[in-house]
Amino acid sequence: MDCKAIALKDFGYQFLGPMCSHYFQSLCELIKQHNGESSGPIKLVFLAREGYFFKQAYDALVQRNLAPSADSVYLRVSRTFLFRICIGDPKTWDISLDHKYTGKLEALLTHRFGFSANQAHRIFEPEALEKEIELPAQIDEVKTLFAERLSVLNELTAASRSDYITYLRESGMYDQNTLLMLDVGYSGTIQKLLTMLLAKDTTGLYFMTTQAGDYTFANATASMSCVFKDQVKMGEGYMMLDRSLFMESLLTSPNGQFLDIYTRHPALQQTQADKFEFVYGRESYVQTHFFELHALHEGIQDAVLHHFENGISFSIEEIEFLYEQYTSHRHMMPSSAYALFDVDDAISGNGNVNPMQLFRL
């Protein structure tokens, strides 16, 4: 291992190791509590790009008999993809249109919902696509526009929605089990949309939540709880949320944002794993240099295993203090990690965002 990889591994161990250890300790307690209540089998659903590392760390804990074993899956999913395949259901618009956005309607469709430019022009006339939109202030106006083109929206998303439901079924999401969704957070958008899509109760465990509790949609409920802090909103001074881009850029996967799914032709399906073709969006530095992020992930996982094996725990206050120090002082981070802070922020209509530049470190 070269000097750069060693520095990145040490950085992962020190920076995110304690935080992830605390999260997995809470997860283990939740699994034990569920098993003690004998309420049927539990399935751990590791969501989005953060779920890539979380699944690996959990599997490592189980292999060393440090965590209770449970059925688990790393689920390919993203807000953008769910926004698009659910756009034909008006009940989802309060969720997909609630996030802040300023720009043209066409960019809203291509960035937030993942439509291609050609698809956007099939949905609306050029004059409408040039319209300047501000969300959530103009949410009712955008809802009206969507309602007028509902049949086209359904037509453009039907194939992806059908293939994804098949993928969810084959991933065990419709089985008779309790779905526990695991992610950094914060408003539980993915969990809420999956709950609506599956028409099945779900539970979520997050780092932080803006509003923990139960959210009922028709005949299914999404129950959300957190490990570190509830009732927090962006910009109100809670550093683990206000500067969450630092952890999001590091707790990511080798792929860009998940954008679409296709069922391969049977002749190309040599194994069950070959059944689906996944389509991903643009890659940031961490995807094109994933060997660097892999070294950092090794460090986080080593820390989690070490803390579990030796009964080491940290208070929430200690973790919050540590996070604030790392994300407020440039000298706390090795220079080898600077390039890793590169986050795709297409949901808000932006390109990639570098939190070190954003927060002027």
Tab-separated table of N, CA and C in Angstrom, residues 71-184:
chain	number	residue	atom	x	y	z
A	71	ASP	N	-31.206	-11.162	6.699
A	71	ASP	CA	-31.244	-11.058	5.243
A	71	ASP	C	-31.037	-9.601	4.856
A	72	SER	N	-30.231	-9.349	3.834
A	72	SER	CA	-29.952	-7.964	3.470
A	72	SER	C	-29.759	-7.839	1.967
A	73	VAL	N	-29.932	-6.607	1.468
A	73	VAL	CA	-29.769	-6.341	0.047
A	73	VAL	C	-29.263	-4.913	-0.128
A	74	TYR	N	-28.365	-4.723	-1.100
A	74	TYR	CA	-27.968	-3.381	-1.521
A	74	TYR	C	-28.863	-3.015	-2.690
A	75	LEU	N	-29.764	-2.061	-2.477
A	75	LEU	CA	-30.787	-1.748	-3.464
A	75	LEU	C	-30.351	-0.591	-4.352
A	76	ARG	N	-30.357	-0.847	-5.663
A	76	ARG	CA	-30.098	0.235	-6.618
A	76	ARG	C	-31.319	1.151	-6.629
A	77	VAL	N	-31.112	2.403	-6.236
A	77	VAL	CA	-32.216	3.340	-6.143
A	77	VAL	C	-31.643	4.745	-6.042
A	78	SER	N	-32.436	5.722	-6.435
A	78	SER	CA	-32.055	7.119	-6.261
A	78	SER	C	-33.316	7.958	-6.242
A	79	ARG	N	-33.210	9.154	-5.678
A	79	ARG	CA	-34.357	10.051	-5.685
A	79	ARG	C	-34.760	10.383	-7.123
A	80	THR	N	-33.783	10.691	-7.957
A	80	THR	CA	-34.081	11.060	-9.344
A	80	THR	C	-34.875	9.977	-10.048
A	81	PHE	N	-34.430	8.721	-9.916
A	81	PHE	CA	-35.120	7.619	-10.592
A	81	PHE	C	-36.541	7.448	-10.061
A	82	LEU	N	-36.708	7.483	-8.731
A	82	LEU	CA	-38.040	7.320	-8.163
A	82	LEU	C	-38.944	8.497	-8.507
A	83	PHE	N	-38.387	9.709	-8.521
A	83	PHE	CA	-39.191	10.864	-8.940
A	83	PHE	C	-39.774	10.625	-10.333
A	84	ARG	N	-38.936	10.082	-11.235
A	84	ARG	CA	-39.380	9.906	-12.614
A	84	ARG	C	-40.411	8.792	-12.757
A	85	ILE	N	-40.126	7.607	-12.228
A	85	ILE	CA	-41.060	6.500	-12.456
A	85	ILE	C	-42.353	6.667	-11.665
A	86	CYS	N	-42.340	7.556	-10.671
A	86	CYS	CA	-43.555	7.804	-9.892
A	86	CYS	C	-44.278	9.071	-10.327
A	87	ILE	N	-43.772	9.758	-11.349
A	87	ILE	CA	-44.342	11.041	-11.741
A	87	ILE	C	-45.770	10.906	-12.263
A	88	GLY	N	-46.146	9.719	-12.709
A	88	GLY	CA	-47.517	9.494	-13.161
A	88	GLY	C	-48.521	9.384	-12.036
A	89	ASP	N	-48.044	9.373	-10.787
A	89	ASP	CA	-48.917	9.313	-9.615
A	89	ASP	C	-48.906	10.682	-8.939
A	90	PRO	N	-49.971	11.467	-9.093
A	90	PRO	CA	-49.995	12.825	-8.519
A	90	PRO	C	-49.738	12.871	-7.020
A	91	LYS	N	-49.974	11.757	-6.317
A	91	LYS	CA	-49.744	11.752	-4.866
A	91	LYS	C	-48.261	11.913	-4.528
A	92	THR	N	-47.379	11.662	-5.505
A	92	THR	CA	-45.939	11.775	-5.237
A	92	THR	C	-45.404	13.185	-5.478
A	93	TRP	N	-46.207	14.062	-6.056
A	93	TRP	CA	-45.695	15.374	-6.448
A	93	TRP	C	-45.333	16.245	-5.252
A	94	ASP	N	-46.045	16.090	-4.148
A	94	ASP	CA	-45.696	16.869	-2.957
A	94	ASP	C	-44.292	16.535	-2.463
A	95	ILE	N	-43.839	15.326	-2.759
A	95	ILE	CA	-42.492	14.921	-2.359
A	95	ILE	C	-41.467	15.366	-3.389
A	96	SER	N	-41.724	15.081	-4.656
A	96	SER	CA	-40.724	15.358	-5.693
A	96	SER	C	-40.562	16.841	-5.986
A	97	LEU	N	-41.571	17.649	-5.722
A	97	LEU	CA	-41.510	19.074	-6.036
A	97	LEU	C	-41.255	19.946	-4.806
A	98	ASP	N	-41.047	19.325	-3.663
A	98	ASP	CA	-40.872	20.094	-2.432
A	98	ASP	C	-39.442	20.614	-2.259
A	99	HIS	N	-38.456	19.963	-2.903
A	99	HIS	CA	-37.060	20.383	-2.761
A	99	HIS	C	-36.832	21.704	-3.503
A	100	LYS	N	-35.951	22.520	-2.973
A	100	LYS	CA	-35.680	23.830	-3.579
A	100	LYS	C	-35.114	23.676	-4.992
A	101	TYR	N	-35.569	24.569	-5.873
A	101	TYR	CA	-35.069	24.584	-7.248
A	101	TYR	C	-35.364	25.937	-7.874
A	102	THR	N	-34.421	26.443	-8.638
A	102	THR	CA	-34.628	27.652	-9.430
A	102	THR	C	-34.018	27.432	-10.803
A	103	GLY	N	-34.817	27.582	-11.851
A	103	GLY	CA	-34.317	27.373	-13.204
A	103	GLY	C	-35.460	27.107	-14.165
A	104	LYS	N	-35.112	26.689	-15.363
A	104	LYS	CA	-36.116	26.442	-16.395
A	104	LYS	C	-36.812	25.099	-16.168
A	105	LEU	N	-38.040	25.007	-16.685
A	105	LEU	CA	-38.811	23.769	-16.554
A	105	LEU	C	-38.078	22.609	-17.216
A	106	GLU	N	-37.441	22.847	-18.349
A	106	GLU	CA	-36.719	21.769	-19.026
A	106	GLU	C	-35.606	21.206	-18.145
A	107	ALA	N	-34.861	22.078	-17.478
A	107	ALA	CA	-33.784	21.618	-16.596
A	107	ALA	C	-34.339	20.862	-15.395
A	108	LEU	N	-35.513	21.274	-14.923
A	108	LEU	CA	-36.155	20.537	-13.824
A	108	LEU	C	-36.439	19.107	-14.254
A	109	LEU	N	-36.963	18.942	-15.466
A	109	LEU	CA	-37.298	17.607	-15.969
A	109	LEU	C	-36.056	16.757	-16.205
A	110	THR	N	-34.988	17.352	-16.720
A	110	THR	CA	-33.788	16.574	-17.053
A	110	THR	C	-32.903	16.335	-15.836
A	111	HIS	N	-32.809	17.297	-14.922
A	111	HIS	CA	-31.933	17.155	-13.761
A	111	HIS	C	-32.604	16.422	-12.606
A	112	ARG	N	-33.757	16.933	-12.192
A	112	ARG	CA	-34.393	16.315	-11.020
A	112	ARG	C	-35.067	14.995	-11.350
A	113	PHE	N	-35.706	14.912	-12.522
A	113	PHE	CA	-36.472	13.709	-12.861
A	113	PHE	C	-35.729	12.765	-13.798
A	114	GLY	N	-34.620	13.189	-14.331
A	114	GLY	CA	-33.810	12.297	-15.161
A	114	GLY	C	-34.369	12.009	-16.537
A	115	PHE	N	-35.274	12.835	-17.040
A	115	PHE	CA	-35.731	12.669	-18.422
A	115	PHE	C	-34.632	13.127	-19.378
A	116	SER	N	-34.590	12.545	-20.574
A	116	SER	CA	-33.674	13.041	-21.588
A	116	SER	C	-34.249	14.327	-22.183
A	117	ALA	N	-33.423	15.077	-22.907
A	117	ALA	CA	-33.902	16.301	-23.543
A	117	ALA	C	-35.000	15.992	-24.558
A	118	ASN	N	-34.839	14.895	-25.298
A	118	ASN	CA	-35.862	14.499	-26.273
A	118	ASN	C	-37.192	14.194	-25.589
A	119	GLN	N	-37.118	13.512	-24.449
A	119	GLN	CA	-38.341	13.198	-23.708
A	119	GLN	C	-39.007	14.470	-23.189
A	120	ALA	N	-38.189	15.395	-22.698
A	120	ALA	CA	-38.736	16.655	-22.188
A	120	ALA	C	-39.522	17.377	-23.277
A	121	HIS	N	-39.015	17.325	-24.517
A	121	HIS	CA	-39.693	17.993	-25.625
A	121	HIS	C	-40.923	17.222	-26.099
A	122	ARG	N	-41.027	15.951	-25.728
A	122	ARG	CA	-42.262	15.208	-25.996
A	122	ARG	C	-43.339	15.553	-24.972
A	123	ILE	N	-42.893	15.965	-23.791
A	123	ILE	CA	-43.847	16.276	-22.728
A	123	ILE	C	-44.438	17.675	-22.902
A	124	PHE	N	-43.586	18.658	-23.169
A	124	PHE	CA	-44.036	20.048	-23.255
A	124	PHE	C	-43.532	20.714	-24.528
A	125	GLU	N	-44.252	21.743	-24.923
A	125	GLU	CA	-43.838	22.571	-26.050
A	125	GLU	C	-42.602	23.390	-25.652
A	126	PRO	N	-41.787	23.804	-26.639
A	126	PRO	CA	-40.572	24.568	-26.335
A	126	PRO	C	-40.823	25.807	-25.482
A	127	GLU	N	-41.929	26.504	-25.705
A	127	GLU	CA	-42.220	27.711	-24.935
A	127	GLU	C	-42.406	27.389	-23.449
A	128	ALA	N	-43.080	26.285	-23.176
A	128	ALA	CA	-43.304	25.886	-21.783
A	128	ALA	C	-41.990	25.465	-21.123
A	129	LEU	N	-41.136	24.787	-21.869
A	129	LEU	CA	-39.858	24.324	-21.318
A	129	LEU	C	-38.935	25.484	-20.949
A	130	GLU	N	-39.120	26.623	-21.581
A	130	GLU	CA	-38.298	27.801	-21.288
A	130	GLU	C	-38.785	28.554	-20.053
A	131	LYS	N	-39.899	28.164	-19.518
A	131	LYS	CA	-40.485	28.867	-18.374
A	131	LYS	C	-39.584	28.751	-17.144
A	132	GLU	N	-39.349	29.886	-16.462
A	132	GLU	CA	-38.549	29.902	-15.248
A	132	GLU	C	-39.404	29.419	-14.069
A	133	ILE	N	-38.850	28.500	-13.306
A	133	ILE	CA	-39.578	27.884	-12.197
A	133	ILE	C	-38.806	28.087	-10.894
A	134	GLU	N	-39.533	28.365	-9.829
A	134	GLU	CA	-38.943	28.395	-8.489
A	134	GLU	C	-39.763	27.492	-7.583
A	135	LEU	N	-39.086	26.517	-7.006
A	135	LEU	CA	-39.747	25.582	-6.088
A	135	LEU	C	-39.160	25.734	-4.681
A	136	PRO	N	-40.003	25.508	-3.669
A	136	PRO	CA	-41.403	25.035	-3.743
A	136	PRO	C	-42.452	26.137	-3.924
A	137	ALA	N	-42.012	27.397	-4.120
A	137	ALA	CA	-42.965	28.509	-4.210
A	137	ALA	C	-44.019	28.294	-5.290
A	138	GLN	N	-43.618	27.730	-6.458
A	138	GLN	CA	-44.549	27.553	-7.572
A	138	GLN	C	-44.998	26.096	-7.733
A	139	ILE	N	-45.079	25.382	-6.631
A	139	ILE	CA	-45.394	23.959	-6.694
A	139	ILE	C	-46.774	23.717	-7.301
A	140	ASP	N	-47.758	24.538	-6.978
A	140	ASP	CA	-49.107	24.333	-7.516
A	140	ASP	C	-49.137	24.548	-9.026
A	141	GLU	N	-48.364	25.507	-9.496
A	141	GLU	CA	-48.312	25.776	-10.936
A	141	GLU	C	-47.690	24.604	-11.690
A	142	VAL	N	-46.634	24.028	-11.124
A	142	VAL	CA	-45.979	22.884	-11.768
A	142	VAL	C	-46.887	21.657	-11.719
A	143	LYS	N	-47.612	21.479	-10.624
A	143	LYS	CA	-48.572	20.375	-10.536
A	143	LYS	C	-49.617	20.471	-11.656
A	144	THR	N	-50.087	21.676	-11.911
A	144	THR	CA	-51.065	21.878	-12.973
A	144	THR	C	-50.491	21.498	-14.330
A	145	LEU	N	-49.241	21.901	-14.566
A	145	LEU	CA	-48.578	21.555	-15.829
A	145	LEU	C	-48.448	20.038	-15.974
A	146	PHE	N	-48.062	19.372	-14.895
A	146	PHE	CA	-47.924	17.918	-14.932
A	146	PHE	C	-49.279	17.246	-15.181
A	147	ALA	N	-50.315	17.740	-14.514
A	147	ALA	CA	-51.649	17.139	-14.649
A	147	ALA	C	-52.137	17.209	-16.089
A	148	GLU	N	-51.804	18.289	-16.773
A	148	GLU	CA	-52.224	18.454	-18.167
A	148	GLU	C	-51.533	17.471	-19.103
A	149	ARG	N	-50.366	16.943	-18.682
A	149	ARG	CA	-49.591	16.034	-19.535
A	149	ARG	C	-49.437	14.658	-18.886
A	150	LEU	N	-50.391	14.290	-18.050
A	150	LEU	CA	-50.284	13.061	-17.273
A	150	LEU	C	-50.176	11.816	-18.148
A	151	SER	N	-50.937	11.764	-19.236
A	151	SER	CA	-50.898	10.572	-20.086
A	151	SER	C	-49.522	10.397	-20.722
A	152	VAL	N	-48.889	11.489	-21.136
A	152	VAL	CA	-47.554	11.409	-21.730
A	152	VAL	C	-46.529	10.998	-20.677
A	153	LEU	N	-46.634	11.548	-19.478
A	153	LEU	CA	-45.720	11.198	-18.393
A	153	LEU	C	-45.795	9.702	-18.088
A	154	ASN	N	-47.010	9.167	-18.053
A	154	ASN	CA	-47.179	7.731	-17.805
A	154	ASN	C	-46.617	6.892	-18.952
A	155	GLU	N	-46.818	7.350	-20.154
A	155	GLU	CA	-46.327	6.619	-21.324
A	155	GLU	C	-44.796	6.531	-21.320
A	156	LEU	N	-44.139	7.621	-20.975
A	156	LEU	CA	-42.670	7.671	-21.010
A	156	LEU	C	-42.017	6.891	-19.868
A	157	THR	N	-42.744	6.641	-18.801
A	157	THR	CA	-42.145	5.986	-17.630
A	157	THR	C	-42.634	4.565	-17.403
A	158	ALA	N	-43.588	4.108	-18.190
A	158	ALA	CA	-44.211	2.796	-17.948
A	158	ALA	C	-43.204	1.652	-17.990
A	159	ALA	N	-42.310	1.636	-18.976
A	159	ALA	CA	-41.368	0.518	-19.118
A	159	ALA	C	-40.403	0.459	-17.949
A	160	SER	N	-39.833	1.602	-17.568
A	160	SER	CA	-38.889	1.632	-16.449
A	160	SER	C	-39.573	1.254	-15.148
A	161	ARG	N	-40.784	1.733	-14.962
A	161	ARG	CA	-41.529	1.415	-13.745
A	161	ARG	C	-41.797	-0.088	-13.669
A	162	SER	N	-42.203	-0.688	-14.773
A	162	SER	CA	-42.483	-2.120	-14.794
A	162	SER	C	-41.224	-2.942	-14.508
A	163	ASP	N	-40.115	-2.589	-15.159
A	163	ASP	CA	-38.856	-3.314	-14.942
A	163	ASP	C	-38.368	-3.148	-13.501
A	164	TYR	N	-38.559	-1.963	-12.943
A	164	TYR	CA	-38.086	-1.739	-11.571
A	164	TYR	C	-38.930	-2.516	-10.561
A	165	ILE	N	-40.219	-2.598	-10.784
A	165	ILE	CA	-41.072	-3.379	-9.889
A	165	ILE	C	-40.665	-4.850	-9.935
A	166	THR	N	-40.308	-5.334	-11.133
A	166	THR	CA	-39.799	-6.704	-11.236
A	166	THR	C	-38.506	-6.856	-10.444
A	167	TYR	N	-37.621	-5.863	-10.552
A	167	TYR	CA	-36.360	-5.869	-9.800
A	167	TYR	C	-36.631	-5.870	-8.293
A	168	LEU	N	-37.577	-5.054	-7.841
A	168	LEU	CA	-37.917	-5.023	-6.419
A	168	LEU	C	-38.455	-6.379	-5.956
A	169	ARG	N	-39.278	-6.996	-6.779
A	169	ARG	CA	-39.850	-8.290	-6.417
A	169	ARG	C	-38.743	-9.343	-6.297
A	170	GLU	N	-37.822	-9.350	-7.260
A	170	GLU	CA	-36.755	-10.352	-7.233
A	170	GLU	C	-35.702	-10.034	-6.177
A	171	SER	N	-35.713	-8.816	-5.635
A	171	SER	CA	-34.816	-8.451	-4.538
A	171	SER	C	-35.443	-8.771	-3.180
A	172	GLY	N	-36.634	-9.351	-3.197
A	172	GLY	CA	-37.287	-9.760	-1.955
A	172	GLY	C	-38.060	-8.664	-1.255
A	173	MET	N	-38.340	-7.575	-1.955
A	173	MET	CA	-39.011	-6.451	-1.309
A	173	MET	C	-40.499	-6.693	-1.090
A	174	TYR	N	-41.054	-7.653	-1.796
A	174	TYR	CA	-42.478	-7.966	-1.639
A	174	TYR	C	-42.699	-9.207	-0.770
A	175	ASP	N	-41.634	-9.798	-0.261
A	175	ASP	CA	-41.772	-10.984	0.589
A	175	ASP	C	-42.442	-10.621	1.916
A	176	GLN	N	-42.841	-11.644	2.646
A	176	GLN	CA	-43.466	-11.426	3.943
A	176	GLN	C	-42.393	-11.177	4.995
A	177	ASN	N	-41.884	-9.978	4.994
A	177	ASN	CA	-40.859	-9.619	5.964
A	177	ASN	C	-40.987	-8.142	6.322
A	178	THR	N	-40.267	-7.742	7.370
A	178	THR	CA	-40.219	-6.342	7.784
A	178	THR	C	-39.062	-5.674	7.077
A	179	LEU	N	-39.327	-4.618	6.349
A	179	LEU	CA	-38.285	-3.918	5.606
A	179	LEU	C	-37.699	-2.806	6.473
A	180	LEU	N	-36.402	-2.908	6.767
A	180	LEU	CA	-35.687	-1.879	7.517
A	180	LEU	C	-34.723	-1.190	6.558
A	181	MET	N	-35.019	0.063	6.219
A	181	MET	CA	-34.231	0.798	5.235
A	181	MET	C	-33.160	1.629	5.933
A	182	LEU	N	-31.950	1.561	5.388
A	182	LEU	CA	-30.786	2.150	6.054
A	182	LEU	C	-30.102	3.145	5.136
A	183	ASP	N	-29.906	4.362	5.655
A	183	ASP	CA	-29.345	5.438	4.837
A	183	ASP	C	-28.879	6.554	5.772
A	184	VAL	N	-28.111	7.492	5.235
A	184	VAL	CA	-27.691	8.651	6.019
A	184	VAL	C	-28.903	9.517	6.388
